[in-house]
Coordinates of C-alpha atoms in Angstrom, one line a residue:
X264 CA 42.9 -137.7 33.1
X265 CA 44.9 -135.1 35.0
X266 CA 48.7 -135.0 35.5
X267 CA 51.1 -133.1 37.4
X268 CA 54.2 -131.6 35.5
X269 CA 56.8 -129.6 35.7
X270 CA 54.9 -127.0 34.0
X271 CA 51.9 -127.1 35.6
X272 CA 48.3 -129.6 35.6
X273 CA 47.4 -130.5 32.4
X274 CA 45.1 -133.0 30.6
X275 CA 45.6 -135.9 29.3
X276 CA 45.2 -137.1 26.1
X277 CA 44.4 -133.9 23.8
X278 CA 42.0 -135.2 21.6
X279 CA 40.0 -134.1 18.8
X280 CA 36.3 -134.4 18.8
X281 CA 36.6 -137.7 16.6
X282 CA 39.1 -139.0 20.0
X283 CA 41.7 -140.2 17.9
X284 CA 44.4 -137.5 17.3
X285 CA 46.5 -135.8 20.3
X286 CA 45.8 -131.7 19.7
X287 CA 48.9 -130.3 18.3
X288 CA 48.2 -127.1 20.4
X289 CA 49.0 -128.9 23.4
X290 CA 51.8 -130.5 22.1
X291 CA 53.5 -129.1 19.3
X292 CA 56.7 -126.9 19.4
X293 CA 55.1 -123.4 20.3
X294 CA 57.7 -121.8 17.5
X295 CA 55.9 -123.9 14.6
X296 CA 52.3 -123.4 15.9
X297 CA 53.1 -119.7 16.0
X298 CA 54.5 -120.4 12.6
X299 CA 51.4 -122.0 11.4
X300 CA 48.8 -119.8 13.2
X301 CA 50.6 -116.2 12.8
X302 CA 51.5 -116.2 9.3
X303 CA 48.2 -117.3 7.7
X304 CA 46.9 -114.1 10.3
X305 CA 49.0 -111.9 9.2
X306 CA 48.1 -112.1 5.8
X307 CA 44.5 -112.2 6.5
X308 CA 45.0 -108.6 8.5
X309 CA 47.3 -107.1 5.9
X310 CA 44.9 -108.1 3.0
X311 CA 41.7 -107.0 5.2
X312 CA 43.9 -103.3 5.8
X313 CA 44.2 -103.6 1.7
X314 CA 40.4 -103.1 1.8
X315 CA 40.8 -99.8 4.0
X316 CA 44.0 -98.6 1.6
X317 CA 43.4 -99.6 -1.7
X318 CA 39.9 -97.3 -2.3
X319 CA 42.1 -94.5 -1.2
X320 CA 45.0 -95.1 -3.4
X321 CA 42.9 -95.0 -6.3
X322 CA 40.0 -92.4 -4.7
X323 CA 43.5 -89.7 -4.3
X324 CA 44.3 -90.3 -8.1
X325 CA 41.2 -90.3 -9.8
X326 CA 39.1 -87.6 -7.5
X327 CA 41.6 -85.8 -5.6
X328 CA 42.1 -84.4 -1.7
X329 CA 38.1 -84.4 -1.0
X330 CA 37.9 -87.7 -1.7
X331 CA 40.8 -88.8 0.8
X332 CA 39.1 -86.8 3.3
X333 CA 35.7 -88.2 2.2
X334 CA 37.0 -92.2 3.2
X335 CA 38.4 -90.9 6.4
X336 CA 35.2 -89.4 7.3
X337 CA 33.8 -92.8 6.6
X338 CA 35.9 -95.1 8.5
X339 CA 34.5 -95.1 11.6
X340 CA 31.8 -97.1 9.6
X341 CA 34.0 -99.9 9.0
X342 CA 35.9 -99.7 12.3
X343 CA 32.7 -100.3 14.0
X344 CA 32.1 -103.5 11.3
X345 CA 35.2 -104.7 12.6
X346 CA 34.7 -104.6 16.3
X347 CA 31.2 -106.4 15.9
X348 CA 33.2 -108.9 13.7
X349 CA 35.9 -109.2 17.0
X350 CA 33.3 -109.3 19.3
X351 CA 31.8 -112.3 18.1
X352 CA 35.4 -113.9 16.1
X353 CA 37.6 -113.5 18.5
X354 CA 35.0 -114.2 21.4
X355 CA 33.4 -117.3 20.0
X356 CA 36.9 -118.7 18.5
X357 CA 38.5 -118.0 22.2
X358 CA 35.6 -119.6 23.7
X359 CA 35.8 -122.7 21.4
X360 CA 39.7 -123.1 21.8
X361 CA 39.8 -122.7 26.0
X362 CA 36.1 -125.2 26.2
X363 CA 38.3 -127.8 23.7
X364 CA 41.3 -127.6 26.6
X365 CA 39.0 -127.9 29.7
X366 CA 38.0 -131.2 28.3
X367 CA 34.3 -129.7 27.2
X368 CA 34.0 -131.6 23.8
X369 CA 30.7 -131.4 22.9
X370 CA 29.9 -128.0 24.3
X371 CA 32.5 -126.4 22.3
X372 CA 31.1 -126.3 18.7
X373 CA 27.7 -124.4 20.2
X374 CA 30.2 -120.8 20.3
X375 CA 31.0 -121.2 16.9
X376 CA 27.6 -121.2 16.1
X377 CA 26.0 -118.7 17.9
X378 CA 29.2 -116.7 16.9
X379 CA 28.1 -117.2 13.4
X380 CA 24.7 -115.8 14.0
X381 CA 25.4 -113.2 15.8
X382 CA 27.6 -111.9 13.4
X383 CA 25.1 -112.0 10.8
X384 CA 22.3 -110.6 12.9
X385 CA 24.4 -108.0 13.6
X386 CA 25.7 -107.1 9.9
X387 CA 22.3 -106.7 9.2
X388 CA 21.0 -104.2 12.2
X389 CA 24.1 -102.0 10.8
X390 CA 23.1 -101.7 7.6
X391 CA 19.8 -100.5 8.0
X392 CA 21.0 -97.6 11.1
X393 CA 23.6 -96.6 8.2
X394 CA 21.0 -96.4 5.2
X395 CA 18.3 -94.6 7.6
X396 CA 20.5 -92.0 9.6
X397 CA 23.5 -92.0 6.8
X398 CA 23.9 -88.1 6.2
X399 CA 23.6 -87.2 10.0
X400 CA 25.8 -89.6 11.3
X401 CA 28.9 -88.3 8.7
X402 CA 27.8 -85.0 9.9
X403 CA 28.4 -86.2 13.2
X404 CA 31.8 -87.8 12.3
X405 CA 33.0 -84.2 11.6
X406 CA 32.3 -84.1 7.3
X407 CA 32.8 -80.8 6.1
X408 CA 30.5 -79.3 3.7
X409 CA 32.4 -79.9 0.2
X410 CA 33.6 -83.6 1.6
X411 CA 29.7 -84.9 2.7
X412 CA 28.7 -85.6 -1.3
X413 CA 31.7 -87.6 -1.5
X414 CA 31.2 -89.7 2.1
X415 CA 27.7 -90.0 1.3
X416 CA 28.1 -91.7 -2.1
X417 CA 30.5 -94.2 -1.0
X418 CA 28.9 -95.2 1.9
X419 CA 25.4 -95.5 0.9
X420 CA 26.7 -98.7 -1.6
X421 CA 29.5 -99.6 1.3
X422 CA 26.9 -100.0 3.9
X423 CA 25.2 -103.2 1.8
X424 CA 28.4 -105.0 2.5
X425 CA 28.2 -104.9 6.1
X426 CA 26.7 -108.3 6.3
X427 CA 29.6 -109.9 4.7
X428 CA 32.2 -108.3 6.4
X429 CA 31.1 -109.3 9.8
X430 CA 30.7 -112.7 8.5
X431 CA 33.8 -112.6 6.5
X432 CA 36.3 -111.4 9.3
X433 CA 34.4 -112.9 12.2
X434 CA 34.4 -116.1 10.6
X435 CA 38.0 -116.1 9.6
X436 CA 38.6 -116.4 13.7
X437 CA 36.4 -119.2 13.4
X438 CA 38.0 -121.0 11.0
X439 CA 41.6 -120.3 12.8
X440 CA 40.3 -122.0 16.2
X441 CA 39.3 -124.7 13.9
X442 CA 42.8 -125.3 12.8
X443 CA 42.2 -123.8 9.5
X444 CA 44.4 -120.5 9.7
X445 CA 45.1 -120.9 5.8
X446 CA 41.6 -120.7 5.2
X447 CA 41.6 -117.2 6.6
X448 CA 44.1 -116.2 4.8
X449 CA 42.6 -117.1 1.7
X450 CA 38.9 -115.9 2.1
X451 CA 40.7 -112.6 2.5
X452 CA 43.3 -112.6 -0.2
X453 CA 40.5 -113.5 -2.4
X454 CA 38.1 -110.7 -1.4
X455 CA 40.9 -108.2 -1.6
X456 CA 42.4 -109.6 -5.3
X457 CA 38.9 -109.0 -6.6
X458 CA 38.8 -105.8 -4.8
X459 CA 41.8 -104.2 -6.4
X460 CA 40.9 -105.7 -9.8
X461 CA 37.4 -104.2 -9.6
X462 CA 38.4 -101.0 -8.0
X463 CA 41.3 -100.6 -11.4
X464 CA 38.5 -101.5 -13.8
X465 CA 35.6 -99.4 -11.9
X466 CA 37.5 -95.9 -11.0
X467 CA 39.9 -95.8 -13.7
X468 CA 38.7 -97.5 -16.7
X469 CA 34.8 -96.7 -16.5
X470 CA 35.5 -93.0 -14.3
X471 CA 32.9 -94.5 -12.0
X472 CA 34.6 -92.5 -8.8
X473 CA 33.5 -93.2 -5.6
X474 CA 30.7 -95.2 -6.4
X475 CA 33.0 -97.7 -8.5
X476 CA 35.6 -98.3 -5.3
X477 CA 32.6 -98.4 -3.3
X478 CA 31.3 -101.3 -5.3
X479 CA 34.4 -102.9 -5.3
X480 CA 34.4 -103.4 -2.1
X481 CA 31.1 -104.8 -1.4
X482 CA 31.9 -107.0 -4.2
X483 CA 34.8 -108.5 -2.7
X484 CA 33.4 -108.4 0.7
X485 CA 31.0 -110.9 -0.4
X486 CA 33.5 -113.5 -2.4
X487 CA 35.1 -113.7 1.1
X488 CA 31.5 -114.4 3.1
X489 CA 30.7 -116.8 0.4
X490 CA 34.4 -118.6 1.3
X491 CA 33.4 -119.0 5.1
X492 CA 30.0 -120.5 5.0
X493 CA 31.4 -122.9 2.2
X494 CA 33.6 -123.6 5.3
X495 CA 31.6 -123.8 7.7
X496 CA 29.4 -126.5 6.1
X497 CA 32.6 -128.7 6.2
X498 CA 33.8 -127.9 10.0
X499 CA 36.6 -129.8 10.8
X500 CA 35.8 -130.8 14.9
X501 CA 32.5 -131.0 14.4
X502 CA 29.9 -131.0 12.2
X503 CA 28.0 -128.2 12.6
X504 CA 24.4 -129.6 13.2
X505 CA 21.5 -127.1 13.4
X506 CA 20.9 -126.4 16.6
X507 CA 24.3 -124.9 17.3
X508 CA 22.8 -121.5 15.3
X509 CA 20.0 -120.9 17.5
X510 CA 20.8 -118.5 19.6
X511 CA 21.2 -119.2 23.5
X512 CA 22.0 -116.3 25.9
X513 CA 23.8 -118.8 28.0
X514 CA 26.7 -118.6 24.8
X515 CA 26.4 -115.2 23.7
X516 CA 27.2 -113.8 27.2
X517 CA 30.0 -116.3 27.5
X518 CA 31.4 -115.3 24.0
X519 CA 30.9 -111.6 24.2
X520 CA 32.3 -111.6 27.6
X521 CA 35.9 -112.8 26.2
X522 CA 35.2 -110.7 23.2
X523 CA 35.1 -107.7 24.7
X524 CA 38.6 -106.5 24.9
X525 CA 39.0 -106.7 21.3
X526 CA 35.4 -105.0 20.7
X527 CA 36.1 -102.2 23.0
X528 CA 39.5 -101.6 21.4
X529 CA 38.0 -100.9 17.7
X530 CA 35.3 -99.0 19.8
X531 CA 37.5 -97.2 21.6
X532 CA 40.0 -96.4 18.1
X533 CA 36.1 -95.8 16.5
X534 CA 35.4 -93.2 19.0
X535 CA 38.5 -91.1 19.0
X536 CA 38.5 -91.1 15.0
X537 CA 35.1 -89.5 15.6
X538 CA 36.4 -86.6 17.8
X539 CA 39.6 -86.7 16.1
X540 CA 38.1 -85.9 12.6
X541 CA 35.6 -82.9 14.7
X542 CA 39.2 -81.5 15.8
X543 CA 41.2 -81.9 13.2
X544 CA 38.0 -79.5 11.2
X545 CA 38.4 -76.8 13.8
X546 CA 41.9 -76.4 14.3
X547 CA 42.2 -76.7 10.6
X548 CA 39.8 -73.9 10.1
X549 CA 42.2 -71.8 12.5
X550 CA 45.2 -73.1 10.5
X551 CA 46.8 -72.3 7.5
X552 CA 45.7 -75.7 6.0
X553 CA 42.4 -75.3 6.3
X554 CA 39.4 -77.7 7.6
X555 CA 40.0 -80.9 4.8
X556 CA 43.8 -81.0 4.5
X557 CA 44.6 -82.1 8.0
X558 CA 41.8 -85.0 7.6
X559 CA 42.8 -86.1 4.5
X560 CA 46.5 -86.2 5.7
X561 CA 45.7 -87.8 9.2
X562 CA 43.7 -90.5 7.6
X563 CA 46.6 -91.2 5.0
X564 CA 49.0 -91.4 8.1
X565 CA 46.6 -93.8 10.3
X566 CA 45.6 -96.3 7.2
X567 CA 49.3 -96.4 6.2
X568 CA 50.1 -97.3 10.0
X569 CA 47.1 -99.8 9.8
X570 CA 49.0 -102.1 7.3
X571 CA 52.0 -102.6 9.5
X572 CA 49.6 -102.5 12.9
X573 CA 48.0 -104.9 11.1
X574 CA 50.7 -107.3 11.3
X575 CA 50.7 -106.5 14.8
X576 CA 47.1 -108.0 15.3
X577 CA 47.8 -110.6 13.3
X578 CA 50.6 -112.0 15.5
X579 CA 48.5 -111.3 18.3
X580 CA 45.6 -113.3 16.5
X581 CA 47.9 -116.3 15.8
X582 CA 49.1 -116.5 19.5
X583 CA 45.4 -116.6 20.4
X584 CA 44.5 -120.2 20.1
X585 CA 47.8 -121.1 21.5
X586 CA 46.9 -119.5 24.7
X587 CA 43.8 -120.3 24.7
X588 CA 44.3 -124.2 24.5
X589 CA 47.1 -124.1 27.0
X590 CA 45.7 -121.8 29.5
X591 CA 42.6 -124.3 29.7
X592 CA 44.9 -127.0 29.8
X593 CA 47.0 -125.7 32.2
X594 CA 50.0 -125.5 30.3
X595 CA 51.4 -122.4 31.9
X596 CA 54.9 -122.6 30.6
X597 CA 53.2 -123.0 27.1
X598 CA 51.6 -119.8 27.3
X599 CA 53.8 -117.3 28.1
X600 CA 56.2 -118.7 25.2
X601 CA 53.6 -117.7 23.0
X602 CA 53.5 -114.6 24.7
X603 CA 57.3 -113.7 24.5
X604 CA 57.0 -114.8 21.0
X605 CA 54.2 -112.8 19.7
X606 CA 56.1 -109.6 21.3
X607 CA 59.5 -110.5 19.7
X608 CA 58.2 -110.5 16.5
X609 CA 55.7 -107.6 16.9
X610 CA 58.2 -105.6 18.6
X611 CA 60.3 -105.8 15.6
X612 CA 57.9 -104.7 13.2
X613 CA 57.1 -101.6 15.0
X614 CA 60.7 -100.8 15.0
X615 CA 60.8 -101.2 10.8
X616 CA 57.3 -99.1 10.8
X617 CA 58.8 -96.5 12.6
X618 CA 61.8 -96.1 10.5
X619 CA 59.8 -96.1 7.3
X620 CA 57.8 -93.6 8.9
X621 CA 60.7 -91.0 9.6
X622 CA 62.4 -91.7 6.3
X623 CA 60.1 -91.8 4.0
X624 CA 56.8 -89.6 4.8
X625 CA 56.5 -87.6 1.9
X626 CA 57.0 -90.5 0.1
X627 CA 54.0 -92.1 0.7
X628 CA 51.9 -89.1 0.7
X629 CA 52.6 -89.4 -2.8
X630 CA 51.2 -92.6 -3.2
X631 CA 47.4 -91.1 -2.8
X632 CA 48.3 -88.5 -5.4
X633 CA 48.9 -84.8 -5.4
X634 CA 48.3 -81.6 -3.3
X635 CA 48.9 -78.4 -2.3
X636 CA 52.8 -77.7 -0.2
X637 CA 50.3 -77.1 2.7
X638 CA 49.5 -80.7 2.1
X639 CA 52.6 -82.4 1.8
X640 CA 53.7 -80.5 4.9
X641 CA 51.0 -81.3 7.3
X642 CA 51.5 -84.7 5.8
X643 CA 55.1 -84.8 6.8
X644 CA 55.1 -83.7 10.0
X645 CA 51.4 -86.2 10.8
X646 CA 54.0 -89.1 9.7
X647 CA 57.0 -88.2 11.7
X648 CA 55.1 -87.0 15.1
X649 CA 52.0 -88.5 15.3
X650 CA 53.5 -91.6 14.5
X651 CA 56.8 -90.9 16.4
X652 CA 56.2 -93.8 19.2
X653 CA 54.9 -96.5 16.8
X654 CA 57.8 -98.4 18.1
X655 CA 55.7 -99.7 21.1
X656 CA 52.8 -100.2 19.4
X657 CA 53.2 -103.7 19.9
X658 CA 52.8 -103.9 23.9
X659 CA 49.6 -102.9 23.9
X660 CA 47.4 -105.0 21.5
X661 CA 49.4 -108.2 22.0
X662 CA 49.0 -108.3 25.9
X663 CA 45.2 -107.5 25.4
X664 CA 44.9 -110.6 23.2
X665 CA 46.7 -112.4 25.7
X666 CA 44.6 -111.1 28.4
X667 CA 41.2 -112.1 26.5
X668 CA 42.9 -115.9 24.8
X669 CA 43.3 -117.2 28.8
X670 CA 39.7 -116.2 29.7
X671 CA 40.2 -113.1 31.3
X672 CA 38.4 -110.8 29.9
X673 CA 38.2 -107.7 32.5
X674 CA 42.0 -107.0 31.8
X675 CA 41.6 -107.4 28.4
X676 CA 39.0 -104.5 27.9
X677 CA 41.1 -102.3 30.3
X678 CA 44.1 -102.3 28.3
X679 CA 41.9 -102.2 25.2
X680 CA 40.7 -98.8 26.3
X681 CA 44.0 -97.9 27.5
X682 CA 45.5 -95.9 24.9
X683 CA 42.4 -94.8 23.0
X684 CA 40.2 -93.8 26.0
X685 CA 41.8 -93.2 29.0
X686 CA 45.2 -91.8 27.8
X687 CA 44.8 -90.5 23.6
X688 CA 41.0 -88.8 24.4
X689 CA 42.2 -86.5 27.3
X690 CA 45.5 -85.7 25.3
X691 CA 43.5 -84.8 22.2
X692 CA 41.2 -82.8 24.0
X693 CA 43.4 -80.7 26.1
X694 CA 46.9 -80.3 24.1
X695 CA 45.2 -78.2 21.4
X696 CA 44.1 -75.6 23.4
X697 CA 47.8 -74.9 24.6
X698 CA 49.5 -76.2 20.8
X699 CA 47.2 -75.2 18.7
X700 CA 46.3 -78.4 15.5
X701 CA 49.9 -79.5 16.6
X702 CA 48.4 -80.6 20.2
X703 CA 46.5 -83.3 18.5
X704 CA 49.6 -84.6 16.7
X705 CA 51.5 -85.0 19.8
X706 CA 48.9 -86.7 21.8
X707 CA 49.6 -89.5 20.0
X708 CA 53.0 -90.7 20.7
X709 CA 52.1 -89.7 24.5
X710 CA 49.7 -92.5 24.6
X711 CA 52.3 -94.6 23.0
X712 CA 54.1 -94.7 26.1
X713 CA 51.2 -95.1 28.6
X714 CA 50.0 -97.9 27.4
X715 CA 52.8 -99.4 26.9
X716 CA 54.0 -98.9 30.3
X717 CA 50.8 -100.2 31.2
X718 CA 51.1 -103.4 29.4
X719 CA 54.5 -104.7 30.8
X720 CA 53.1 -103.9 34.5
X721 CA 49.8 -106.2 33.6
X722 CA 51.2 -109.2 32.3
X723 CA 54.6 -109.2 34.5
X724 CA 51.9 -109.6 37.4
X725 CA 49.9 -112.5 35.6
X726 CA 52.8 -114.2 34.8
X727 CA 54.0 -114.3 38.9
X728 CA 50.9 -115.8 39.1
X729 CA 51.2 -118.6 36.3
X730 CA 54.2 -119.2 38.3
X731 CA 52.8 -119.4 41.6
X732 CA 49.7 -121.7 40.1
X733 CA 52.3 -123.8 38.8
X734 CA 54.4 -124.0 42.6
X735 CA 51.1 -125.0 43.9
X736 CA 50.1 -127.6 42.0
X737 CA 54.0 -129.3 41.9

């Protein structure tokens, strides 16, 4: 049944797919839901950066500035995982949340399951590109000569985890659509626990080096897979019969058409890391730091970001099924509180990011163990100007969420490539040649802005048209 409110057309009842409970995300105070949904996010995203961090920590200690260089040479590996595992996570949990609020019960539970396969499909393809063309792609990522043993060893016995990292993160949207955001959290806490456990015992009990944090990871990359199918066997709307894992073109388009935005955004960060690192070699080379330091340094600055960005997209992830639900339900009013929300508190983060980033850069250089003063200094001045603008970091990923959670995913890939492609790229490319390695520093809080800007102008025109929806239908 359909009814007319003061907030829009809705439907009535929300039911689950058993038709006896109202949904809370149609109903519930948008505060708790955010609550409920954003926390058990952001600790799944913080403990998912932990994987990116923690084999650095202990990689600068135990083997020095190579090895900090040789994981940044090597993260455009995982960044990729991850925008496979968004492609298909955020798509297929999107998909499932807006089909639940259009009334489409028993369609719903078939994008959870081609999600699931696609993810492990996918996992799969990876890990056999990486194991065939390993050494030509690092090459390709920009690897100097004395880093590429390093990268090479690591990633070789990184690249068998691929499987369970799609699985892992992808599923954890899954199991968030589901209603199960403490789920997520703790297939992730438990991955990363046994990570930093193994990576202690591994690289600094048995001197096993990059191979032992390598095999930490995989190790806890799998715990966390093994957490999600156990999961998915017990699927709280539905039970998840076979034939909702065969895959149908029909639900992958559908599910990588909303998945998109967040797919081109890693692809987009992917891409830039790649030319980034290239740049970072040759103006180095020019420098007085040389081609590794600025690498090492630049990666230390962008994975120490990544834990409080990571917060970020965990708000934004929260907010997700919210919108979603709302959107399909019509709930207009609904959706934009999430909205405002989600910006409130990312907003506020950013702004304690960005002070710890000005204060305390040298600090946490210190964390990944020691250097040359060429180090520390590059490291400084990476912290307190690359990362200058990290106050607005929020804007951009949480309107691209939004943008993708109500259906529309055009807008949500365009603001996805906003900073990375069509503003940071350029900058990257064109201030060095006037700046010198300092060019590249300073693209970044440029972009900042841009997007940003770009942001607010998006989603003040899509809510004047909620608004106007919801005059039409009064």
């Amino acid at each position: 049944m359909i009814i007319i409110t003061k907030e829009g057309w809705q439907f009535l009842p929300y039911i689950d797919m058993n038709q006896e409970n109202v949904n809370p995300l149609g109903v519930a105070p948008v505060g708790k839901l955010m609550t409920k949904f954003a926390i058990p996010s952001i600790v799944a995203m913080l403990v998912g950066a932990l994987y990116n961090i923690v084999d650095q920590l202990f990689i600068g200690n135990a083997v020095g500035t190579l090895g900090n260089a040789a994981t940044n040479i090597a993260f455009p590996f995982t960044t990729s995982c991850l925008a496979l595992a968004l492609l298909f996570g955020i798509g297929g949990a999107s998909c499932f949340n807006l089909n639940l609020g259009r009334g489409k019960i028993k369609e719903a539970p078939y994008f959870v399951g081609n999600a699931v396969t696609m993810l492990v499909i996918l996992g799969t393809f990876l890990l056999i590109v990486v194991q065939l063309f390993l050494k030509p792609l690092l090459v390709l990522f920009g690897s100097p000569a004395d880093v590429l043993p390093y990268a090479v060893s690591y990633v070789r016995i990184t690249a068998i985890g691929f499987p369970f990292l799609l699985l892992g993160t992808g599923g954890g949207h899954l199991m968030r659509a589901d209603g199960s955001p403490k789920m997520t959290m703790i297939s992730n806490i438990t991955g990363a626990v046994i990570n930093v456990v193994l990576d202690a015992l591994f690289v600094l009990v048995f001197k096993w080096g990059m191979e032992g944090a390598a095999l930490a990871t995989i190790i806890g990359q799998f715990v966390s897979a093994l957490i999600v199918i156990n999961y998915l066997r017990h699927f709280k709307t539905a039970p998840l019969i076979k034939d909702y894992f065969i895959p149908k073109l029909k639900y992958i388009k559908d599910i990588a058409l909303i998945g998109m935005g967040s797919f081109f955004n890693q692809l987009a960060m992917m891409l830039v890391q790649i030319v980034l690192n290239n740049l970072l070699k040759k103006y180095g080379a020019l420098s007085v730091y040389g081609e590794s330091i600025p690498i090492a340094c630049a990666g230390i600055a962008m994975k120490v970001n990544q834990i409080f960005f990571s917060v970020i997209i965990g708000i934004a992830q929260g907010s997700q099924p919210i919108e979603s639900f709302n959107y399909g339900a019509g709930k207009f009013a609904r959706v934009r509180e999430a909205y405002k929300l989600a910006v409130i508190a990312g907003t506020t983060i950013s702004l304690f990011s960005f002070v710890i980033f000005q204060v305390f850069p040298r600090q946490l250089l210190a964390l990944f163990g020691e250097g040359s003063p060429e180090y520390f200094e590059f490291g400084v001045k990476t912290f307190r100007l690359m990362l200058f603008f990290t106050w607005l970091n929020a804007l951009q990923p949480i309107t691209s969420t939004f943008f993708t959670s109500i259906g529309k995913a055009i807008k949500g890939v365009f603001l996805s490539m906003t900073r990375q492609i069509i503003f940071l790229l350029p900058l990257i490319l064109f201030l060095p040649m006037v700046m010198g390695i300092d060019g590249i520093l300073t693209a970044g809080p440029i972009a900042d802005v841009l997007s940003g800007i770009t942001a607010v102008i998006l989603v003040s025109a899509e809510f004047k048209n909620m608004r106007k929806l919801e005059q039409e239908t009064i």
